Amino acid sequence: MTEVERPPELGFSNQLTKLGDILPDVNQSKPRDPSAYEKMESLANQGHTKSQFRLGWHYFTLEEYDVAMEWFEKAAASGEMQATYQLGVMYYDGIGTLSNLTRGVAFLKEVSEATEAMYAYLVPHANYNLGMAAFMGYGMPQSDEKAEEYWLLAAKEGDPEGSIVAQSQLGMFYTRRDTKNLKQAFYWHYFAAANGNLESKGALGVMYYNGIGTAVDKKLAFRELCEASEQGSIFAQGNLVVYYYDSRMYTRAAHCAMSVAQTCNLEQAAKDTGCLLAFVLRGASLGCFYYGRCLHLGKGVKKDEAEAMFYYKKAIEISPQTAAELQQKLRNEEL
C-alpha cells in the first residue's frame, strides 16, 4: 500500500478533529481533589474501563502523554471508544509517540464502526478524520472518492449532530476543479453555516454575492458577511469591503478595509476564530488592496498615493494569488 502525500489546498485543513473539540465536558473527567483522584486510580487499577479513560485523560491534560497512552490502551482494549478515538488521534498526529498513520487510521476505523448508542456521537467525527486521511493520503491510499464518501457519512445530511466541520469541508470540496459541483458546494455551506460554522458563513456570503451555486442575492450576501464579520471572520470582513466598494459606499469600504489591513497577527486570528489560515490571508489581502485603492483614488479617505503603495505591497506579501487576481481586475478596468 503506497501512501501519497499531497499539500494542503486552499480551503482545506490537515488537522484532525480532537476529542476535546467535540466533547468539552471531557475536561470534567479531571479529578477535583486528591481523594477523587485516588478513588479513580483505584478503580482504574481494578479494571474499571471508564476510570481508565478518565485517568488517561487526566494525564493527557497534564501533557504526560506516555502515561496517558498506557491508560487509553487499557481502556480501548475493553471497548472504550472514547479511548480508542483518542489513541487514533495520538498515533496519527504523533502525540506522545512516533507518528504511526496506519495504526491511527485503524483505531479511527474501529470507532467509525461502533454501534453502541453511547458512542454514536463519536462516529461522524471519526468519519471526518478518515476522510481527511483519504484526502491527504495519510495512513491509506490517496482517494478523493473515499474522502467524499467518509465526509458524506460524517455530515449526516446537514444534521447539527453530524460533523459540522465535514459539512463545511464538503462545501470546499465541491468548489475544487477536480470535484466541482457548485450546487452541492452551496448546499453544504448552507447547512454548515446554519449549524454555526464561521468559515462556511463567510463562504455563503460570497456565493450569494457572486451567484455561485445559487441565484445572486445581495441582501442575503450582506447579511451573511455582516454576521460572519461580527464573529471575527477576516475572510468575511475582506469580502464585506468588496461589497461596500462595489456598492460605491466608499467611506464604509475605506473604514472596514483599514480595520482589516491593520490586523497584526493573522495566524493568531486564524486560531482565535477557528478559521483556516488560507482564508484569513485572502481576507486580509482583500482589505489591504482595497484600502490601497481607496487611498490611491481618494475614495472615502484622503488621497495618499505613497500610503496606497504601502498597502498594495502588503496585499501582495500576504497573499500573492489574491493580489494577482485584483491586479488583473485593475487591468480589465473591473475595479
mmCIF file of C-alpha atoms in Angstrom:
data_model
loop_
_atom_site.group_PDB
_atom_site.id
_atom_site.type_symbol
_atom_site.label_atom_id
_atom_site.label_comp_id
_atom_site.label_asym_id
_atom_site.label_seq_id
_atom_site.Cartn_x
_atom_site.Cartn_y
_atom_site.Cartn_z
ATOM 1 C CA MET A 1 0.000 0.000 0.000
ATOM 2 C CA THR A 2 1.562 3.265 -1.127
ATOM 3 C CA GLU A 3 0.922 6.449 0.816
ATOM 4 C CA VAL A 4 0.836 9.540 -1.382
ATOM 5 C CA GLU A 5 1.395 12.833 0.381
ATOM 6 C CA ARG A 6 -0.369 15.884 -1.038
ATOM 7 C CA PRO A 7 -0.025 19.515 0.045
ATOM 8 C CA PRO A 8 -2.993 21.203 1.726
ATOM 9 C CA GLU A 9 -5.239 23.085 -0.724
ATOM 10 C CA LEU A 10 -6.939 26.435 -0.277
ATOM 11 C CA GLY A 11 -9.924 25.782 1.935
ATOM 12 C CA PHE A 12 -8.644 22.528 3.376
ATOM 13 C CA SER A 13 -7.194 21.807 6.771
ATOM 14 C CA ASN A 14 -4.990 18.805 7.501
ATOM 15 C CA GLN A 15 -5.992 18.906 11.163
ATOM 16 C CA LEU A 16 -7.972 16.087 12.743
ATOM 17 C CA THR A 17 -10.938 16.743 14.999
ATOM 18 C CA LYS A 18 -9.688 16.106 18.531
ATOM 19 C CA LEU A 19 -11.736 14.560 21.319
ATOM 20 C CA GLY A 20 -11.625 17.812 23.309
ATOM 21 C CA ASP A 21 -13.097 19.631 20.283
ATOM 22 C CA ILE A 22 -16.265 17.556 20.291
ATOM 23 C CA LEU A 23 -16.625 16.677 23.965
ATOM 24 C CA PRO A 24 -15.900 19.779 26.066
ATOM 25 C CA ASP A 25 -17.257 18.017 29.149
ATOM 26 C CA VAL A 26 -14.396 15.540 28.893
ATOM 27 C CA ASN A 27 -12.387 18.073 30.887
ATOM 28 C CA GLN A 28 -14.695 17.335 33.795
ATOM 29 C CA SER A 29 -13.020 13.937 33.925
ATOM 30 C CA LYS A 30 -10.172 15.579 35.787
ATOM 31 C CA PRO A 31 -10.406 14.786 39.492
ATOM 32 C CA ARG A 32 -11.177 17.840 41.586
ATOM 33 C CA ASP A 33 -9.394 16.763 44.752
ATOM 34 C CA PRO A 34 -6.765 14.208 45.829
ATOM 35 C CA SER A 35 -9.316 11.775 47.275
ATOM 36 C CA ALA A 36 -11.261 11.755 43.992
ATOM 37 C CA TYR A 37 -8.039 11.073 42.118
ATOM 38 C CA GLU A 38 -7.134 8.213 44.458
ATOM 39 C CA LYS A 39 -10.586 6.674 44.014
ATOM 40 C CA MET A 40 -10.377 6.975 40.230
ATOM 41 C CA GLU A 41 -6.889 5.451 40.173
ATOM 42 C CA SER A 42 -8.026 2.589 42.419
ATOM 43 C CA LEU A 43 -10.992 1.851 40.140
ATOM 44 C CA ALA A 44 -8.766 2.066 37.063
ATOM 45 C CA ASN A 45 -6.346 -0.458 38.552
ATOM 46 C CA GLN A 46 -9.274 -2.763 39.254
ATOM 47 C CA GLY A 47 -10.143 -2.678 35.529
ATOM 48 C CA HIS A 48 -12.970 -0.108 35.591
ATOM 49 C CA THR A 49 -12.978 0.984 31.958
ATOM 50 C CA LYS A 50 -14.437 4.472 32.372
ATOM 51 C CA SER A 51 -11.965 5.237 35.149
ATOM 52 C CA GLN A 52 -9.112 4.079 32.947
ATOM 53 C CA PHE A 53 -10.255 6.500 30.245
ATOM 54 C CA ARG A 54 -10.680 9.351 32.747
ATOM 55 C CA LEU A 55 -7.253 8.683 34.224
ATOM 56 C CA GLY A 56 -5.774 8.676 30.728
ATOM 57 C CA TRP A 57 -7.459 11.997 30.012
ATOM 58 C CA HIS A 58 -6.146 13.380 33.308
ATOM 59 C CA TYR A 59 -2.581 12.596 32.278
ATOM 60 C CA PHE A 60 -3.231 13.819 28.733
ATOM 61 C CA THR A 61 -4.248 17.251 30.019
ATOM 62 C CA LEU A 62 -1.053 17.277 32.105
ATOM 63 C CA GLU A 63 0.847 16.525 28.863
ATOM 64 C CA GLU A 64 2.174 13.292 30.371
ATOM 65 C CA TYR A 65 1.378 11.585 27.109
ATOM 66 C CA ASP A 66 3.240 8.319 27.671
ATOM 67 C CA VAL A 67 1.249 7.592 30.853
ATOM 68 C CA ALA A 68 -1.954 8.785 29.192
ATOM 69 C CA MET A 69 -1.411 6.398 26.313
ATOM 70 C CA GLU A 70 -0.953 3.444 28.678
ATOM 71 C CA TRP A 71 -4.352 4.089 30.246
ATOM 72 C CA PHE A 72 -6.038 4.754 26.915
ATOM 73 C CA GLU A 73 -4.639 1.451 25.609
ATOM 74 C CA LYS A 74 -6.087 -0.411 28.606
ATOM 75 C CA ALA A 75 -9.487 1.257 28.250
ATOM 76 C CA ALA A 76 -9.577 0.731 24.478
ATOM 77 C CA ALA A 77 -8.799 -2.964 24.925
ATOM 78 C CA SER A 78 -12.065 -3.221 26.873
ATOM 79 C CA GLY A 79 -14.057 -1.449 24.158
ATOM 80 C CA GLU A 80 -13.997 2.131 25.483
ATOM 81 C CA MET A 81 -14.482 4.054 22.222
ATOM 82 C CA GLN A 82 -13.518 7.470 23.618
ATOM 83 C CA ALA A 83 -10.129 5.997 24.446
ATOM 84 C CA THR A 84 -9.972 4.307 21.042
ATOM 85 C CA TYR A 85 -10.725 7.626 19.339
ATOM 86 C CA GLN A 86 -8.054 9.400 21.361
ATOM 87 C CA LEU A 87 -5.492 6.722 20.521
ATOM 88 C CA GLY A 88 -6.325 7.142 16.844
ATOM 89 C CA VAL A 89 -5.585 10.857 17.014
ATOM 90 C CA MET A 90 -2.439 10.377 19.122
ATOM 91 C CA TYR A 91 -0.940 7.797 16.767
ATOM 92 C CA TYR A 92 -1.976 9.769 13.680
ATOM 93 C CA ASP A 93 -0.571 13.089 14.920
ATOM 94 C CA GLY A 94 2.373 11.594 16.816
ATOM 95 C CA ILE A 95 1.311 12.877 20.243
ATOM 96 C CA GLY A 96 3.314 11.099 22.934
ATOM 97 C CA THR A 97 4.596 8.573 20.425
ATOM 98 C CA LEU A 98 6.155 8.371 16.997
ATOM 99 C CA SER A 99 3.537 9.043 14.338
ATOM 100 C CA ASN A 100 2.040 5.805 13.046
ATOM 101 C CA LEU A 101 -0.515 6.820 10.445
ATOM 102 C CA THR A 102 -1.635 3.287 9.632
ATOM 103 C CA ARG A 103 -2.286 2.459 13.283
ATOM 104 C CA GLY A 104 -4.025 5.789 13.836
ATOM 105 C CA VAL A 105 -6.354 5.106 10.911
ATOM 106 C CA ALA A 106 -7.044 1.591 12.217
ATOM 107 C CA PHE A 107 -8.216 2.960 15.589
ATOM 108 C CA LEU A 108 -10.392 5.586 13.880
ATOM 109 C CA LYS A 109 -11.966 2.933 11.644
ATOM 110 C CA GLU A 110 -12.827 0.956 14.767
ATOM 111 C CA VAL A 111 -14.672 3.984 16.144
ATOM 112 C CA SER A 112 -16.428 4.630 12.831
ATOM 113 C CA GLU A 113 -17.889 1.118 13.008
ATOM 114 C CA ALA A 114 -19.101 1.424 16.620
ATOM 115 C CA THR A 115 -22.767 0.509 17.105
ATOM 116 C CA GLU A 116 -23.303 1.314 20.787
ATOM 117 C CA ALA A 117 -25.705 4.228 21.258
ATOM 118 C CA MET A 118 -23.463 5.877 23.868
ATOM 119 C CA TYR A 119 -20.705 6.262 21.278
ATOM 120 C CA ALA A 120 -22.894 7.375 18.358
ATOM 121 C CA TYR A 121 -21.707 10.973 18.744
ATOM 122 C CA LEU A 122 -18.113 9.880 18.007
ATOM 123 C CA VAL A 123 -18.872 8.166 14.695
ATOM 124 C CA PRO A 124 -19.306 11.278 12.490
ATOM 125 C CA HIS A 125 -16.068 12.761 13.790
ATOM 126 C CA ALA A 126 -14.153 9.539 13.198
ATOM 127 C CA ASN A 127 -15.539 9.500 9.656
ATOM 128 C CA TYR A 128 -14.477 13.119 9.150
ATOM 129 C CA ASN A 129 -10.932 12.261 10.270
ATOM 130 C CA LEU A 130 -10.862 9.222 7.986
ATOM 131 C CA GLY A 131 -11.964 11.465 5.143
ATOM 132 C CA MET A 132 -9.021 13.751 5.874
ATOM 133 C CA ALA A 133 -6.681 10.736 5.885
ATOM 134 C CA ALA A 134 -8.032 9.605 2.497
ATOM 135 C CA PHE A 135 -7.880 13.108 1.041
ATOM 136 C CA MET A 136 -4.291 13.667 2.166
ATOM 137 C CA GLY A 137 -3.155 10.094 1.505
ATOM 138 C CA TYR A 138 -2.032 9.613 5.101
ATOM 139 C CA GLY A 139 -2.358 6.101 6.515
ATOM 140 C CA MET A 140 -4.294 4.924 3.461
ATOM 141 C CA PRO A 141 -4.049 5.400 -0.314
ATOM 142 C CA GLN A 142 -4.964 8.906 -1.501
ATOM 143 C CA SER A 143 -8.507 8.912 -2.865
ATOM 144 C CA ASP A 144 -10.836 11.864 -3.426
ATOM 145 C CA GLU A 145 -13.713 9.404 -3.853
ATOM 146 C CA LYS A 146 -13.063 7.751 -0.495
ATOM 147 C CA ALA A 147 -12.646 11.150 1.184
ATOM 148 C CA GLU A 148 -16.010 12.245 -0.228
ATOM 149 C CA GLU A 149 -17.629 9.016 0.958
ATOM 150 C CA TYR A 150 -16.356 9.433 4.521
ATOM 151 C CA TRP A 151 -17.285 13.123 4.648
ATOM 152 C CA LEU A 152 -20.813 12.445 3.408
ATOM 153 C CA LEU A 153 -21.228 9.873 6.172
ATOM 154 C CA ALA A 154 -19.825 12.344 8.703
ATOM 155 C CA ALA A 155 -22.020 15.229 7.526
ATOM 156 C CA LYS A 156 -25.271 13.300 8.136
ATOM 157 C CA GLU A 157 -27.332 15.277 5.588
ATOM 158 C CA GLY A 158 -26.639 18.556 7.384
ATOM 159 C CA ASP A 159 -27.775 17.331 10.797
ATOM 160 C CA PRO A 160 -26.265 19.506 13.558
ATOM 161 C CA GLU A 161 -25.373 16.269 15.363
ATOM 162 C CA GLY A 162 -23.149 15.307 12.462
ATOM 163 C CA SER A 163 -19.662 16.663 11.898
ATOM 164 C CA ILE A 164 -20.170 20.338 11.086
ATOM 165 C CA VAL A 165 -16.539 20.530 10.003
ATOM 166 C CA ALA A 166 -17.269 17.782 7.463
ATOM 167 C CA GLN A 167 -20.240 19.772 6.161
ATOM 168 C CA SER A 168 -18.001 22.788 5.624
ATOM 169 C CA GLN A 169 -15.271 20.618 4.133
ATOM 170 C CA LEU A 170 -17.728 19.252 1.580
ATOM 171 C CA GLY A 171 -18.581 22.830 0.642
ATOM 172 C CA MET A 172 -14.891 23.391 -0.077
ATOM 173 C CA PHE A 173 -14.506 20.000 -1.790
ATOM 174 C CA TYR A 174 -17.212 20.736 -4.345
ATOM 175 C CA THR A 175 -15.588 24.021 -5.403
ATOM 176 C CA ARG A 176 -12.335 22.301 -6.425
ATOM 177 C CA ARG A 177 -11.556 21.999 -10.122
ATOM 178 C CA ASP A 178 -11.395 18.186 -9.992
ATOM 179 C CA THR A 179 -14.574 17.692 -7.953
ATOM 180 C CA LYS A 180 -16.595 20.783 -8.883
ATOM 181 C CA ASN A 181 -20.317 20.779 -8.202
ATOM 182 C CA LEU A 182 -21.285 24.305 -7.231
ATOM 183 C CA LYS A 183 -24.871 23.488 -6.277
ATOM 184 C CA GLN A 184 -23.568 20.872 -3.862
ATOM 185 C CA ALA A 185 -20.985 23.336 -2.584
ATOM 186 C CA PHE A 186 -23.731 25.835 -1.823
ATOM 187 C CA TYR A 187 -25.881 23.094 -0.232
ATOM 188 C CA TRP A 188 -23.179 22.070 2.215
ATOM 189 C CA HIS A 189 -22.011 25.576 3.063
ATOM 190 C CA TYR A 190 -25.655 26.472 3.724
ATOM 191 C CA PHE A 191 -26.054 23.709 6.308
ATOM 192 C CA ALA A 192 -22.628 24.207 7.855
ATOM 193 C CA ALA A 193 -23.317 27.945 8.232
ATOM 194 C CA ALA A 194 -26.751 27.252 9.729
ATOM 195 C CA ASN A 195 -25.018 24.933 12.208
ATOM 196 C CA GLY A 196 -22.587 27.650 13.262
ATOM 197 C CA ASN A 197 -19.522 27.142 11.067
ATOM 198 C CA LEU A 198 -17.895 30.545 10.668
ATOM 199 C CA GLU A 199 -15.865 29.567 7.596
ATOM 200 C CA SER A 200 -18.976 28.480 5.726
ATOM 201 C CA LYS A 201 -20.919 31.571 6.763
ATOM 202 C CA GLY A 202 -18.292 33.736 5.058
ATOM 203 C CA ALA A 203 -18.208 31.434 2.032
ATOM 204 C CA LEU A 204 -22.002 31.542 1.819
ATOM 205 C CA GLY A 205 -21.922 35.323 1.717
ATOM 206 C CA VAL A 206 -19.508 35.223 -1.229
ATOM 207 C CA MET A 207 -21.642 32.617 -3.018
ATOM 208 C CA TYR A 208 -24.791 34.716 -2.645
ATOM 209 C CA TYR A 209 -22.920 37.825 -3.787
ATOM 210 C CA ASN A 210 -21.464 36.245 -6.925
ATOM 211 C CA GLY A 211 -24.259 33.782 -7.717
ATOM 212 C CA ILE A 212 -22.074 30.719 -7.179
ATOM 213 C CA GLY A 213 -24.229 27.600 -6.945
ATOM 214 C CA THR A 214 -27.289 29.749 -6.290
ATOM 215 C CA ALA A 215 -29.024 32.865 -7.580
ATOM 216 C CA VAL A 216 -27.424 36.236 -6.871
ATOM 217 C CA ASP A 217 -28.903 37.713 -3.703
ATOM 218 C CA LYS A 218 -27.075 40.802 -2.490
ATOM 219 C CA LYS A 219 -29.317 41.173 0.553
ATOM 220 C CA LEU A 220 -28.532 37.661 1.828
ATOM 221 C CA ALA A 221 -24.870 38.133 0.919
ATOM 222 C CA PHE A 222 -24.735 41.272 3.049
ATOM 223 C CA ARG A 223 -26.438 39.518 5.962
ATOM 224 C CA GLU A 224 -24.075 36.525 5.937
ATOM 225 C CA LEU A 225 -20.960 38.655 5.516
ATOM 226 C CA CYS A 226 -22.013 41.008 8.320
ATOM 227 C CA GLU A 227 -22.780 38.159 10.719
ATOM 228 C CA ALA A 228 -19.508 36.385 9.969
ATOM 229 C CA SER A 229 -17.566 39.658 10.224
ATOM 230 C CA GLU A 230 -19.056 40.389 13.631
ATOM 231 C CA GLN A 231 -17.909 36.938 14.774
ATOM 232 C CA GLY A 232 -14.343 37.740 13.740
ATOM 233 C CA SER A 233 -14.015 36.221 10.265
ATOM 234 C CA ILE A 234 -11.336 38.218 8.431
ATOM 235 C CA PHE A 235 -12.299 36.436 5.217
ATOM 236 C CA ALA A 236 -15.838 37.815 5.602
ATOM 237 C CA GLN A 237 -14.534 41.257 6.581
ATOM 238 C CA GLY A 238 -12.375 41.397 3.441
ATOM 239 C CA ASN A 239 -15.322 40.441 1.273
ATOM 240 C CA LEU A 240 -17.543 42.941 3.057
ATOM 241 C CA VAL A 241 -15.055 45.588 1.919
ATOM 242 C CA VAL A 242 -15.648 44.399 -1.658
ATOM 243 C CA TYR A 243 -19.411 44.653 -1.116
ATOM 244 C CA TYR A 244 -19.142 48.240 0.141
ATOM 245 C CA TYR A 245 -16.718 49.290 -2.600
ATOM 246 C CA ASP A 246 -18.796 47.789 -5.406
ATOM 247 C CA SER A 247 -21.873 49.478 -3.922
ATOM 248 C CA ARG A 248 -19.971 52.814 -4.031
ATOM 249 C CA MET A 249 -20.196 53.101 -0.263
ATOM 250 C CA TYR A 250 -16.582 54.286 -0.249
ATOM 251 C CA THR A 251 -16.420 55.688 3.290
ATOM 252 C CA ARG A 252 -17.599 52.387 4.731
ATOM 253 C CA ALA A 253 -15.329 50.468 2.380
ATOM 254 C CA ALA A 254 -12.286 52.503 3.422
ATOM 255 C CA HIS A 255 -13.091 52.252 7.132
ATOM 256 C CA CYS A 256 -13.654 48.495 7.001
ATOM 257 C CA ALA A 257 -10.608 47.943 4.765
ATOM 258 C CA MET A 258 -8.363 49.927 7.116
ATOM 259 C CA SER A 259 -9.528 47.805 10.052
ATOM 260 C CA VAL A 260 -8.772 44.573 8.181
ATOM 261 C CA ALA A 261 -5.444 45.876 6.868
ATOM 262 C CA GLN A 262 -4.239 46.706 10.372
ATOM 263 C CA THR A 263 -4.795 43.211 11.777
ATOM 264 C CA CYS A 264 -1.382 42.368 13.203
ATOM 265 C CA ASN A 265 -1.164 38.625 13.800
ATOM 266 C CA LEU A 266 -3.064 36.734 11.119
ATOM 267 C CA GLU A 267 -2.001 33.306 12.368
ATOM 268 C CA GLN A 268 -3.347 34.119 15.824
ATOM 269 C CA ALA A 269 -6.556 35.444 14.259
ATOM 270 C CA ALA A 270 -6.990 32.099 12.494
ATOM 271 C CA LYS A 271 -6.505 30.222 15.777
ATOM 272 C CA ASP A 272 -8.821 32.514 17.727
ATOM 273 C CA THR A 273 -11.683 32.126 15.248
ATOM 274 C CA GLY A 274 -11.042 28.527 14.228
ATOM 275 C CA CYS A 275 -10.779 29.680 10.610
ATOM 276 C CA LEU A 276 -8.390 28.359 8.002
ATOM 277 C CA LEU A 277 -5.250 30.451 7.628
ATOM 278 C CA ALA A 278 -5.563 30.456 3.819
ATOM 279 C CA PHE A 279 -8.966 32.126 4.087
ATOM 280 C CA VAL A 280 -7.738 34.589 6.700
ATOM 281 C CA LEU A 281 -4.856 35.552 4.398
ATOM 282 C CA ARG A 282 -7.225 36.045 1.472
ATOM 283 C CA GLY A 283 -9.496 38.296 3.510
ATOM 284 C CA ALA A 284 -6.551 40.324 4.808
ATOM 285 C CA SER A 285 -5.125 40.718 1.302
ATOM 286 C CA LEU A 286 -8.508 41.957 0.042
ATOM 287 C CA GLY A 287 -8.626 44.503 2.863
ATOM 288 C CA CYS A 288 -5.114 45.770 2.146
ATOM 289 C CA PHE A 289 -5.588 46.002 -1.604
ATOM 290 C CA TYR A 290 -8.939 47.784 -1.413
ATOM 291 C CA TYR A 291 -7.624 50.160 1.238
ATOM 292 C CA GLY A 292 -4.740 50.914 -1.092
ATOM 293 C CA ARG A 293 -7.245 51.544 -3.884
ATOM 294 C CA CYS A 294 -9.271 53.915 -1.697
ATOM 295 C CA LEU A 295 -6.089 55.821 -0.771
ATOM 296 C CA HIS A 296 -4.899 55.855 -4.377
ATOM 297 C CA LEU A 297 -8.122 57.419 -5.668
ATOM 298 C CA GLY A 298 -9.101 59.356 -2.573
ATOM 299 C CA LYS A 299 -12.363 57.432 -2.226
ATOM 300 C CA GLY A 300 -13.763 57.503 1.304
ATOM 301 C CA VAL A 301 -10.414 58.636 2.661
ATOM 302 C CA LYS A 302 -7.883 61.393 1.977
ATOM 303 C CA LYS A 303 -5.836 60.665 -1.139
ATOM 304 C CA ASP A 304 -2.319 59.434 -0.367
ATOM 305 C CA GLU A 305 -0.529 57.630 -3.185
ATOM 306 C CA ALA A 306 2.561 56.795 -1.119
ATOM 307 C CA GLU A 307 0.431 55.156 1.570
ATOM 308 C CA ALA A 308 -1.552 53.410 -1.157
ATOM 309 C CA MET A 309 1.630 51.769 -2.465
ATOM 310 C CA PHE A 310 2.428 50.523 1.027
ATOM 311 C CA TYR A 311 -0.909 48.692 1.255
ATOM 312 C CA TYR A 312 -0.705 47.370 -2.312
ATOM 313 C CA LYS A 313 2.658 45.821 -1.425
ATOM 314 C CA LYS A 314 1.275 44.477 1.842
ATOM 315 C CA ALA A 315 -1.575 42.803 -0.047
ATOM 316 C CA ILE A 316 0.976 41.085 -2.304
ATOM 317 C CA GLU A 317 3.070 39.948 0.673
ATOM 318 C CA ILE A 318 0.058 38.478 2.470
ATOM 319 C CA SER A 319 -1.457 36.621 -0.494
ATOM 320 C CA PRO A 320 0.277 36.896 -3.873
ATOM 321 C CA GLN A 321 -2.516 34.940 -5.568
ATOM 322 C CA THR A 322 -5.272 37.222 -4.267
ATOM 323 C CA ALA A 323 -3.293 40.344 -5.156
ATOM 324 C CA ALA A 324 -2.623 38.987 -8.667
ATOM 325 C CA GLU A 325 -6.367 38.460 -9.193
ATOM 326 C CA LEU A 326 -7.076 42.029 -8.110
ATOM 327 C CA GLN A 327 -4.300 43.428 -10.307
ATOM 328 C CA GLN A 328 -5.875 41.619 -13.262
ATOM 329 C CA LYS A 329 -9.199 43.251 -12.379
ATOM 330 C CA LEU A 330 -7.474 46.627 -12.477
ATOM 331 C CA ARG A 331 -6.051 45.881 -15.924
ATOM 332 C CA ASN A 332 -9.515 44.844 -17.090
ATOM 333 C CA GLU A 333 -10.958 48.060 -15.618
ATOM 334 C CA GLU A 334 -13.244 45.994 -13.391
ATOM 335 C CA LEU A 335 -12.169 47.651 -10.139
#
